[in-house]
Coordinates of C-alpha atoms and ligand atoms in Angstrom, one line a residue:
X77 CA 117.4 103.2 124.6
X78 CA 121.2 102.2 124.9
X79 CA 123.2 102.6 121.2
X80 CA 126.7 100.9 120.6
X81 CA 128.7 100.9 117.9
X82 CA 131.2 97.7 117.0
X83 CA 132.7 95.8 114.0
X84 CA 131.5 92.3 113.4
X85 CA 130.0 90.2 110.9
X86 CA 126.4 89.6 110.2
X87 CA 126.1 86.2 110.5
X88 CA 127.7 85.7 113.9
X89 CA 126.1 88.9 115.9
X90 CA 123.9 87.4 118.7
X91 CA 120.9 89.3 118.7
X92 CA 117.2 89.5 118.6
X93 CA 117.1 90.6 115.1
X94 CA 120.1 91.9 112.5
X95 CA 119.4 94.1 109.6
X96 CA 120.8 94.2 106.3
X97 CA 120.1 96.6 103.2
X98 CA 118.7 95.2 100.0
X99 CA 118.9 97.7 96.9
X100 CA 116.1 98.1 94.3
X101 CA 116.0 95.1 92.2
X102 CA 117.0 92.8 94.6
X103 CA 121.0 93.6 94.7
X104 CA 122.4 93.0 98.0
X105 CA 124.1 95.2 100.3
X106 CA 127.9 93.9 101.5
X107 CA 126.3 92.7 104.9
X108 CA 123.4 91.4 103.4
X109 CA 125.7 89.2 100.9
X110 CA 127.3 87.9 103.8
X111 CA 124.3 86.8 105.9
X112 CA 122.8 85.5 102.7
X113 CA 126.3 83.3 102.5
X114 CA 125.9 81.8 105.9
X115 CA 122.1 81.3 105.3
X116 CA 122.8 79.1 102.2
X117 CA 121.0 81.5 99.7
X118 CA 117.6 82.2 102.5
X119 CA 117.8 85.9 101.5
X120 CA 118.2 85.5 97.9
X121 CA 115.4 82.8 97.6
X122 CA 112.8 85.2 99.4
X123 CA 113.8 88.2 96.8
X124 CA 113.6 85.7 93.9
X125 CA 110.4 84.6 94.9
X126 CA 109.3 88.6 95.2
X127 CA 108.5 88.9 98.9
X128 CA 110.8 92.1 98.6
X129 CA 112.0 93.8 95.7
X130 CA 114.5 96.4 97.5
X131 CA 111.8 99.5 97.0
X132 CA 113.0 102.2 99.0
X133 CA 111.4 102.0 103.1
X134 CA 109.7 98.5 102.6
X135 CA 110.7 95.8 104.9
X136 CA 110.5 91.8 105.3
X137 CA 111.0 90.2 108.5
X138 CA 112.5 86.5 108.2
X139 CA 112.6 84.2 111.5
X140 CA 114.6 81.5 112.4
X141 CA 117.5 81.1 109.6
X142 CA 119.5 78.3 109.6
X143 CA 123.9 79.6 109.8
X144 CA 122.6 82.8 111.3
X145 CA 123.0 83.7 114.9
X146 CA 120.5 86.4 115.4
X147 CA 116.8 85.4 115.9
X148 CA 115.4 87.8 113.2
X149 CA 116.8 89.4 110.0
X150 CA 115.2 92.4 108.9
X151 CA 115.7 93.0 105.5
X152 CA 114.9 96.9 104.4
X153 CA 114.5 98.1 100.9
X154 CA 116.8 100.7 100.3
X155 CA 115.8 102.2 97.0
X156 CA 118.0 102.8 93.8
X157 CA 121.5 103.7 95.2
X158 CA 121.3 106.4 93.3
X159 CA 118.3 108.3 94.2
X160 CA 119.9 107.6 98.3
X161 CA 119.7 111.4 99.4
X162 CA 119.3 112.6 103.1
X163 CA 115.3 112.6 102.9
X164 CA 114.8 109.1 101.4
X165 CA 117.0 107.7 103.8
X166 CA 115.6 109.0 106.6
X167 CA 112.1 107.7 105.5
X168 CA 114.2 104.3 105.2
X169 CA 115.2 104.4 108.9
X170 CA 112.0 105.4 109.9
X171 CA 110.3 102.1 108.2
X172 CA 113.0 100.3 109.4
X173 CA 112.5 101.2 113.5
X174 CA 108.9 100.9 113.0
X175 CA 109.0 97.5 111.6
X176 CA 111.7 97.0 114.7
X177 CA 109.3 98.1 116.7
X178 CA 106.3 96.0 115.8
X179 CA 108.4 92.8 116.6
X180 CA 109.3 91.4 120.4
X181 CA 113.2 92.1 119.8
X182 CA 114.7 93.7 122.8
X183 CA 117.8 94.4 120.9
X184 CA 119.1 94.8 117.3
X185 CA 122.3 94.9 114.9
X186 CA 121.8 97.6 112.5
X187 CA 124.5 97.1 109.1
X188 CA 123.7 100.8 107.9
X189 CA 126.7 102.2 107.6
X190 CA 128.3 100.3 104.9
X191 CA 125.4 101.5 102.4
X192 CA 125.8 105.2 101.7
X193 CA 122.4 106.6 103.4
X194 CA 122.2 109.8 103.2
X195 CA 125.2 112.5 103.1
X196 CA 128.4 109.7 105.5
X197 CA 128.1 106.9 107.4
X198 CA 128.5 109.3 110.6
X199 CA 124.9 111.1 109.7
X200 CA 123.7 107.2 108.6
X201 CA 124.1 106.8 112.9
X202 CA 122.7 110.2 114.1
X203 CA 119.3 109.9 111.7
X204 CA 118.7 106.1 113.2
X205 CA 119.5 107.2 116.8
X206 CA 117.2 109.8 116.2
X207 CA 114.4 107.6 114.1
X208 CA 115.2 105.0 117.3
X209 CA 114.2 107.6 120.1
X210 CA 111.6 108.7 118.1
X211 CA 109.9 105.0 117.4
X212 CA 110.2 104.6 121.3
X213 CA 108.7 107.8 122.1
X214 CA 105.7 107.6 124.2
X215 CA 103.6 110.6 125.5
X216 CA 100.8 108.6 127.1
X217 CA 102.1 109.4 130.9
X218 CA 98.7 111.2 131.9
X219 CA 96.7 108.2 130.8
X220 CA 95.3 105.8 133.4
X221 CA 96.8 103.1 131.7
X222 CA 99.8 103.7 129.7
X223 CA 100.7 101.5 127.4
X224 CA 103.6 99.5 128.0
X225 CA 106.7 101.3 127.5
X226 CA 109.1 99.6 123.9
X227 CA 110.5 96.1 124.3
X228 CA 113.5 97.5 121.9
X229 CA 116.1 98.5 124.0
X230 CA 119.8 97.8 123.0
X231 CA 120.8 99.3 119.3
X232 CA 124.0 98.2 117.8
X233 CA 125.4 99.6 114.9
X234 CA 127.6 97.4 113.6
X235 CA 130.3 98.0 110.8
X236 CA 132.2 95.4 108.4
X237 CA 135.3 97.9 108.7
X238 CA 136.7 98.9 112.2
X239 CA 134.5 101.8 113.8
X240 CA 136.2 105.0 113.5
X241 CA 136.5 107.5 116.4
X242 CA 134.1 110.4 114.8
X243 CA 131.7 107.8 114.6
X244 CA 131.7 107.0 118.1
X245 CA 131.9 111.2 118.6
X246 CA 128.6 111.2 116.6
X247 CA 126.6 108.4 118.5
X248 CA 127.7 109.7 121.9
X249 CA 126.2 113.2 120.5
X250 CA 123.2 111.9 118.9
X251 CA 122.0 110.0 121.7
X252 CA 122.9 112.9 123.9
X253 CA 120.7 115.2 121.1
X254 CA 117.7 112.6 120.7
X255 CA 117.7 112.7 125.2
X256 CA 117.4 116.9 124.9
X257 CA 114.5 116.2 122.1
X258 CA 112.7 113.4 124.4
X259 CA 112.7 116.3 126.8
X260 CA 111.5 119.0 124.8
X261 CA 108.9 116.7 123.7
X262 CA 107.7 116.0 127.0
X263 CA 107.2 119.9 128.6
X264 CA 105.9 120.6 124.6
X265 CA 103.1 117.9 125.4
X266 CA 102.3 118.9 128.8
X267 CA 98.9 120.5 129.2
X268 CA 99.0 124.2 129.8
X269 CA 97.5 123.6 133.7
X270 CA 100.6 121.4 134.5
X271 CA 103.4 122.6 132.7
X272 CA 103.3 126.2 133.7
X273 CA 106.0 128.9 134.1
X274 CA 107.1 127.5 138.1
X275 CA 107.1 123.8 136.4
X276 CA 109.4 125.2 133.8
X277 CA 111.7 127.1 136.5
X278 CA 111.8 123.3 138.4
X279 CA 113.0 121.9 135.2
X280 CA 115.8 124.5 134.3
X281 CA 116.3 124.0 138.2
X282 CA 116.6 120.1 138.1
X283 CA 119.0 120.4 135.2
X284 CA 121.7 122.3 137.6
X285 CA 121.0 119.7 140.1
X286 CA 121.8 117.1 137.6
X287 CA 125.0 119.0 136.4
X288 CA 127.8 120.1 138.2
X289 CA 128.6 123.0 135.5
X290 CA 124.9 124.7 135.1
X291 CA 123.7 127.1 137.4
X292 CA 120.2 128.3 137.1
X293 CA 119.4 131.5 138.3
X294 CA 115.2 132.5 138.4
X295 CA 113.7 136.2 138.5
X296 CA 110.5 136.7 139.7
X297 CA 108.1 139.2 139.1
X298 CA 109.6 141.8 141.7
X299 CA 113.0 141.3 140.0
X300 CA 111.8 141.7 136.7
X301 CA 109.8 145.4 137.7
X302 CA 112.9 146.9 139.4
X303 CA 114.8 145.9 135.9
X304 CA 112.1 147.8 134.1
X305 CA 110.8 144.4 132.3
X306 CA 107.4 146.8 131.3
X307 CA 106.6 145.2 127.9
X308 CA 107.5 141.3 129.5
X309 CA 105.0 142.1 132.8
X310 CA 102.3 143.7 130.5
X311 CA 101.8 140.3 129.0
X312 CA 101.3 137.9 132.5
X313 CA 99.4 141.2 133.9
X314 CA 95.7 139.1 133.3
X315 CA 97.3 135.1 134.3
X316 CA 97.3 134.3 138.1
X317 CA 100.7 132.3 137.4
X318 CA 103.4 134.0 138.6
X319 CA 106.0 134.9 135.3
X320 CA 109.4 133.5 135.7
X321 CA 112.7 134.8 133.7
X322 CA 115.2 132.0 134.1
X323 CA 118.8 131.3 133.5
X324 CA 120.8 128.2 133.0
X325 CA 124.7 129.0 132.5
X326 CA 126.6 125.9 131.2
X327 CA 130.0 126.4 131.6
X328 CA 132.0 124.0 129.7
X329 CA 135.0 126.3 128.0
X330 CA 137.3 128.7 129.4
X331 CA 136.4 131.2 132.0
X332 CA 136.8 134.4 129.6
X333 CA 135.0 132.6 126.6
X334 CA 132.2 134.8 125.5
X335 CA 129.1 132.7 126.1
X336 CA 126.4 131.5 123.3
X337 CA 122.7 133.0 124.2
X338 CA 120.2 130.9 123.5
X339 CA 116.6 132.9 124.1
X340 CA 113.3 130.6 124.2
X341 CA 109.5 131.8 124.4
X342 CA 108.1 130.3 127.2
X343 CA 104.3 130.9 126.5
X344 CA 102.8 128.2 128.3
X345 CA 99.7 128.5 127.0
X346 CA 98.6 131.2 124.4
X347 CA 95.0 132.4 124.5
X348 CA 95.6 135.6 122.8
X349 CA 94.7 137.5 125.7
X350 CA 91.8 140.6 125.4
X351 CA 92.8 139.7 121.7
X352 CA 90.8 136.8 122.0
X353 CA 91.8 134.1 119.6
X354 CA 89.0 132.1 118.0
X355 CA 88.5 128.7 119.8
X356 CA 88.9 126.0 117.2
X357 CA 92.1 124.0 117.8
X358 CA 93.1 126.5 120.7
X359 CA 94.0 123.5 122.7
X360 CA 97.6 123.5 120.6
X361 CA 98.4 127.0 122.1
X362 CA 100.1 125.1 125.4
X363 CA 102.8 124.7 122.9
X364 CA 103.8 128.1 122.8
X365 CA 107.0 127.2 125.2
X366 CA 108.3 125.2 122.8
X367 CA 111.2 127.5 121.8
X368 CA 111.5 127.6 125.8
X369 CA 111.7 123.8 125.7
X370 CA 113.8 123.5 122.8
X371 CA 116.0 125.2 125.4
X372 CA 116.2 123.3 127.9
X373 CA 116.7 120.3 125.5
X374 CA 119.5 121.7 124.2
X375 CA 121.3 122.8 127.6
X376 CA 120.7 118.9 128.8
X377 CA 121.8 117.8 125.6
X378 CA 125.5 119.6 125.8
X379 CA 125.6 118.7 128.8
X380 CA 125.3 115.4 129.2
X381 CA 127.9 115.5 126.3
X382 CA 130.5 117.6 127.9
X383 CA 130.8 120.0 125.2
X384 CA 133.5 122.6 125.4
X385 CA 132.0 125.6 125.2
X386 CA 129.8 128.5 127.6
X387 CA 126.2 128.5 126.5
X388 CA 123.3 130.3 128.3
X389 CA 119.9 129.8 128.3
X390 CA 117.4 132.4 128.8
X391 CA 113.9 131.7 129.3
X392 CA 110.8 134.0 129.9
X393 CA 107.9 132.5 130.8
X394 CA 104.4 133.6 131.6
X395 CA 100.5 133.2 130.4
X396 CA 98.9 135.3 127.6
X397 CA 95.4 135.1 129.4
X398 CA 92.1 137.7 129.0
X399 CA 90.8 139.1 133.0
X400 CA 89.9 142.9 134.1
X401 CA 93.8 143.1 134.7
X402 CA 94.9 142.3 131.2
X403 CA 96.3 145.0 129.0
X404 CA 94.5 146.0 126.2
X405 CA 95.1 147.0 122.7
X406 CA 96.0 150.7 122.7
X407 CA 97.8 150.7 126.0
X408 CA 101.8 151.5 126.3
X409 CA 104.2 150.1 127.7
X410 CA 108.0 150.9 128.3
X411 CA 110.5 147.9 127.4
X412 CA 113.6 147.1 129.5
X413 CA 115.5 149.3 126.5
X414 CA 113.5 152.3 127.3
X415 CA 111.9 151.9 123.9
X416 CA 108.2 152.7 124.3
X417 CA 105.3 150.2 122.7
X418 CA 102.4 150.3 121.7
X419 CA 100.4 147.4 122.3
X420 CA 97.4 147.2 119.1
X421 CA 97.3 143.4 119.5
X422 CA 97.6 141.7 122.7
X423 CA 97.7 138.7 120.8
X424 CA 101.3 139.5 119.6
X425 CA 102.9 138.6 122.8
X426 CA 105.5 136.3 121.9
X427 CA 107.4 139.8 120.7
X428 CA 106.7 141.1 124.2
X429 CA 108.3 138.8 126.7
X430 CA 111.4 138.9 123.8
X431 CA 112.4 141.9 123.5
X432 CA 112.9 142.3 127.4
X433 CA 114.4 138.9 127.4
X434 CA 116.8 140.0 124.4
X435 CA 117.9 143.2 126.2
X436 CA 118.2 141.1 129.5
X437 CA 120.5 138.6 127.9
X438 CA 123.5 141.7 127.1
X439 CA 124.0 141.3 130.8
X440 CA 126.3 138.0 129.6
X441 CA 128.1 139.6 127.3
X442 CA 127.3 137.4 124.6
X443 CA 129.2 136.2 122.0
X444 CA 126.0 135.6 119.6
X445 CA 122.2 135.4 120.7
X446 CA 119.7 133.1 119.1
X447 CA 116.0 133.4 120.1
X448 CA 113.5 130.7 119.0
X449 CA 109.9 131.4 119.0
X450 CA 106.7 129.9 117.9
X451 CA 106.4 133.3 117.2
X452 CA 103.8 134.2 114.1
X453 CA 101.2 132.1 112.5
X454 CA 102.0 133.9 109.4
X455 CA 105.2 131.4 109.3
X456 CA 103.3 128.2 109.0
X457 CA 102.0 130.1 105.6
X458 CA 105.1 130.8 104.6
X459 CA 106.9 128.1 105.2
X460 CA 104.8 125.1 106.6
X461 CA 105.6 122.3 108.8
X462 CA 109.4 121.3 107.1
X463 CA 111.6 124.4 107.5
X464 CA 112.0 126.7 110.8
X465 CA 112.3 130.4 109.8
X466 CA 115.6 131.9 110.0
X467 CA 116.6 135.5 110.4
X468 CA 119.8 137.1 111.1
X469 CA 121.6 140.4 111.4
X470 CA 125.1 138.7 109.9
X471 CA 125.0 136.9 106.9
X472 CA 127.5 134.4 108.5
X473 CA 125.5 133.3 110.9
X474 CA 122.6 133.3 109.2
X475 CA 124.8 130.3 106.9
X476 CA 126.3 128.6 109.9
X477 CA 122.2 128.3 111.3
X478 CA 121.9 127.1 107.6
X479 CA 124.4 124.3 107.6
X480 CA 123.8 123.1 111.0
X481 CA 120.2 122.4 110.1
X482 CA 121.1 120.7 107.1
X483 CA 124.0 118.6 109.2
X484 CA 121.2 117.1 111.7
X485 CA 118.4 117.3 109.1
X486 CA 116.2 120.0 111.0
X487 CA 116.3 122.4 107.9
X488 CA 115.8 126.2 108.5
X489 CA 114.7 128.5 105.4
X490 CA 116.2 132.3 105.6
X491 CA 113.9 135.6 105.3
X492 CA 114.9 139.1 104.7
X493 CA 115.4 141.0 107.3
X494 CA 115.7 144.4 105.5
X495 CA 114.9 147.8 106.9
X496 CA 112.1 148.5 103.7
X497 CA 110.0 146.8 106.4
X498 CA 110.8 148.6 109.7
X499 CA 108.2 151.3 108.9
X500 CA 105.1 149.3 109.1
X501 CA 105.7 149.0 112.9
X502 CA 105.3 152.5 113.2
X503 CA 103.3 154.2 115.7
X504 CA 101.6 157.5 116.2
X505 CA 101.7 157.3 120.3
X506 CA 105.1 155.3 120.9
X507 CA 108.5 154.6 119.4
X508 CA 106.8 151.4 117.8
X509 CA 103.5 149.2 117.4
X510 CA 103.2 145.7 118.3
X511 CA 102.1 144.7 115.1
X512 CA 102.9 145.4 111.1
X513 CA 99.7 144.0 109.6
X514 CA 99.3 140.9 107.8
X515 CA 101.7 141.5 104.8
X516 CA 104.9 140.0 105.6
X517 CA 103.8 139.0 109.4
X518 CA 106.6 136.8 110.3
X519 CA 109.2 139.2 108.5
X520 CA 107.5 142.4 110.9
X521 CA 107.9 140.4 113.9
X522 CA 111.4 139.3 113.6
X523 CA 112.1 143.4 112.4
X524 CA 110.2 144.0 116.0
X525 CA 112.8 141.9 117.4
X526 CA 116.0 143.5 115.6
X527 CA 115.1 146.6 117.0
X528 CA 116.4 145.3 120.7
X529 CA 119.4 143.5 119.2
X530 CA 121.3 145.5 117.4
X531 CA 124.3 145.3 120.5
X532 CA 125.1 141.9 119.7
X533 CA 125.1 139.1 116.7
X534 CA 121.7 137.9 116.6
X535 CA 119.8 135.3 114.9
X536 CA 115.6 134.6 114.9
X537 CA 114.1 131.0 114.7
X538 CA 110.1 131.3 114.3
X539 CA 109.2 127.7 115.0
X540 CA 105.6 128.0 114.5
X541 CA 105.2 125.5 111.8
X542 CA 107.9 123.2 113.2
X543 CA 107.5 122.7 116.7
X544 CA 104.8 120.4 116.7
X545 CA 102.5 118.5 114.5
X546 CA 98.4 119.0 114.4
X547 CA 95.7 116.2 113.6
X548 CA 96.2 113.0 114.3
X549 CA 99.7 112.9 115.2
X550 CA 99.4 115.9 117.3
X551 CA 102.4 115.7 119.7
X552 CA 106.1 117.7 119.9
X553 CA 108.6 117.5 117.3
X554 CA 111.7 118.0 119.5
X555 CA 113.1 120.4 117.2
X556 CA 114.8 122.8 116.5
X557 CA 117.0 120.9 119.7
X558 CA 119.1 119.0 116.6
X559 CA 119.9 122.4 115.0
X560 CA 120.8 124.2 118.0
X561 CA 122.8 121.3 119.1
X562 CA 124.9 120.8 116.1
X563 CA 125.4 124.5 115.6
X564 CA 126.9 124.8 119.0
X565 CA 128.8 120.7 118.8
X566 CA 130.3 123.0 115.6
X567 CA 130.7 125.8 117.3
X568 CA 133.2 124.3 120.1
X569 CA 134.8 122.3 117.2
X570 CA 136.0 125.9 115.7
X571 CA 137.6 126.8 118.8
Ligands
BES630 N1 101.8 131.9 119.4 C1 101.2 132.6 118.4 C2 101.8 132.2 117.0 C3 101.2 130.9 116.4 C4 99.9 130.8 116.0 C5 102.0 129.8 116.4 C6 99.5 129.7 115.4 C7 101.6 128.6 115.8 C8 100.3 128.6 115.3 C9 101.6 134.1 118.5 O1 101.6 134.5 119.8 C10 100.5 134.9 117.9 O2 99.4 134.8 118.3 N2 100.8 135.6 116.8 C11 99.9 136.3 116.1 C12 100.5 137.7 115.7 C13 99.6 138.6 115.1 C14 98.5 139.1 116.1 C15 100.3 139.8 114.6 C16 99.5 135.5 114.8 O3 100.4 134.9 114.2 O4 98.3 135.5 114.5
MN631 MN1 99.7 135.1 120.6
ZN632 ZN1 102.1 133.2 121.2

């Protein structure tokens, strides 16, 4: 999908269909006064006669209107202005591209910006270039047939006053953050037997291909026994994939900035190992490299933006699968740190490939670390399918993860990461346990984690709940890529 952004007015844009805001009761938006103007009262008769009322995320489609020069007006209920907040207007854009979507209109004129959705005009663009991607979004490419990919293809946003250079800066970014979603979505929906730890390694390899400022390096098992990897091998010990650790070094800022780590989980499919997991719905465990994919989203997505600013990304990557060469609970293994673990549950793997990962990642010299995981079940519990988990060992990054979710509307929700906890991850045999229990199990994972980061600022996203939806809409969310992306877009704003 191709987004533009240019002043005109309503009733002269050329295009397959122009839409226009109509408030509860019936009130008109500015744009939609003006259409209604050129149509000789069309848009008022139709809300007088009650086709809409302006109730928040309904929409009317009107053909053929005499003064107008687009081929369609959608009209779309925006609600009382008053009760316009962030999550009622992204439910309005949402209605709005389906309806879109459901009509043959290759292109459209969006007025949105005039109306006050949500928090500015600016995050009015970056919530319908992300409901746009999302309405086109397709992950049918392993059917026989697929159906036929969205006849919607051009989006205009189109302003009464003269578009402003930040919001030109925000649709470049958006579109470059809803691209680094589309891809996360795709490896996230990839079955387990095709998107394995190699295919991930091509990816992170194609994305230094496309980009003259990545370089992808990959370890291989060899590399990763001579660095003393021990707890990251234990887990691919039963798969017959080959584990990969790879890195993908965007260098956009100056040569002595201190690069952002982001660290992803790269599970590519989750069985539990000799810790069996129980079979209903196991089929979702291929998304356990979805904080891996969130990675590479978000590396494509600053790229293809250009953003100023030295990011890595650091993937490990293997199978958590049962066989006669699997570890097993009680065994021990020695971590990359030299810290020695005692594995109770093979089942808590996500921890394992981490830590190694995490102590890996000091080789950059990082200037802050942030791993996402779909890292405990224990967090959809907590926290369900809206907010990520957050956990951080400075307060003020912890806020800055805060506020960049709430900038791109892909919320996080903060837990404690206090020491009262460290103690359940005692062990008799080793310096720790895999496992805490089932009291506070996200909270005792993320502790697990601290105890390998304590050399550099670090922040924990458990993405369990938020990576990807179950049921009937089973498929990839694409986040926490709008998080990560805006934290680092605000990142390389503060330098
Ligand atoms: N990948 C899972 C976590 C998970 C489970 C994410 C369900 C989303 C939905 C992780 O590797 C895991 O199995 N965690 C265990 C940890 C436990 C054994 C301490 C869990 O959450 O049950
Ligand atoms: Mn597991
Ligand atoms: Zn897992």
């Amino acid at each position: 999908m191709e987004f533009s952004i240019k002043q005109g007015s309503p009733e002269k844009l050329k295009s397959g269909c122009v839409v226009v805001g109509v408030f509860d009761g019936g009130k008109l938006s500015k744009a939609a006064q003006a259409l209604d103007k050129a149509a000789q009262h069309a848009l008022s008769d139709v809300i007088a006669r009650g086709d809409i009322n302006g109730k928040g995320a309904t929409t009317l489609l009107l053909h053929n209107i005499t003064g107008v020069a687009a081929e369609r007006i959608l009209l779309v209920g925006l609600g009382k202005a008053s009760e316009l907040n962030n999550k009622t207007s992204v439910d309005i854009l949402r209605a709005t591209f389906k309806a879109l979507q459901d009509t043959p209109a290759k292109d459209a004129a969006l007025f949105i910006t005039d109306d006050a959705i949500g928090k500015d005009a600016n995050w009015a663009i970056q919530q319908a270039v992300f409901a746009a991607a999302e309405s086109a979004y397709r992950s049918d490419c392993l059917k026989s047939k697929p159906a036929k990919p969205a006849t919607l293809k051009q989006i205009t946003f189109a302003t009464l006053e003269k578009p402003t250079a930040a919001a030109k800066t925000a649709l470049e970014q958006s579109a470059a953050i809803a691209n680094g979603m589309s891809l996360a979505k795709d490896l996230g929906n990839l079955p387990g037997n095709i998107c394995t730890p190699t295919y991930l390694s091509a990816q992170a390899l194609a994305l230094a291909k496309a980009h003259k400022n990545i370089k992808t390096t990959v370890l291989e098992e060899k590399d990763m026994q001579k660095l003393g990897m021990g707890s990251f091998l234990s887990v691919t010990r039963g798969s017959a994939q080959p584990a990969k650790l790879i890195a993908i070094e965007y260098k956009g800022g100056d040569k002595k900035q201190k690069p952002i780590a982001l660290v992803g989980k790269g599970i590519t499919f989750d069985t539990g190992g000799i810790s069996l997991k129980p079979g209903a719905e196991m089929d979702e465990m291929k998304y356990d490299m979805c904080g891996a994919a969130s990675v590479l989203g978000t590396m494509q997505a600053i790229a293809e933006m250009g953003l100023k600013l030295n990011v890595v990304g650091v993937i490990p990557s293997c199978e958590n699968m049962p066989s006669s060469t699997a570890t097993k609970p009680g065994d021990i293994v020695t971590s990359m740190s030299g810290q020695t673990i005692e594995i109770l549950n093979t089942d808590a793997e996500g921890r394992l490939i981490l830590c190694d990962a995490l102590t890996y990642t000091a080789k950059f010299d990082p200037d802050t670390v942030i791993d996402i995981a779909t890292l405990t079940g224990a967090c959809v519990i907590a926290l369900g399918h809206v907010a990520h988990g957050l956990f951080a060992n400075e307060d003020k990054l912890a806020k800055e993860l805060l506020a960049a979710g709430e900038q791109a509307h892909d919320r996080a929700w903060q837990l404690p990461l206090w020491d009262d906890y460290q103690p359940l991850l005692d062990s008799n045999f080793a310096d720790m346990q895999n496992i805490g229990g089932r009291a506070g199990g996200t909270i005792t994972a993320a502790c697990f984690l601290a105890r390998f980061t304590k050399e550099y600022r670090w922040a924990h996203l458990d993405i369990a709940g938020t990576a990807w939806l179950s049921g009937k809409q089973k498929g990839s969310t694409g986040r926490p890529v709008p998080l990560l992306t805006q934290y680092l877009i605000n990142r390389a704003a503060a330098k």
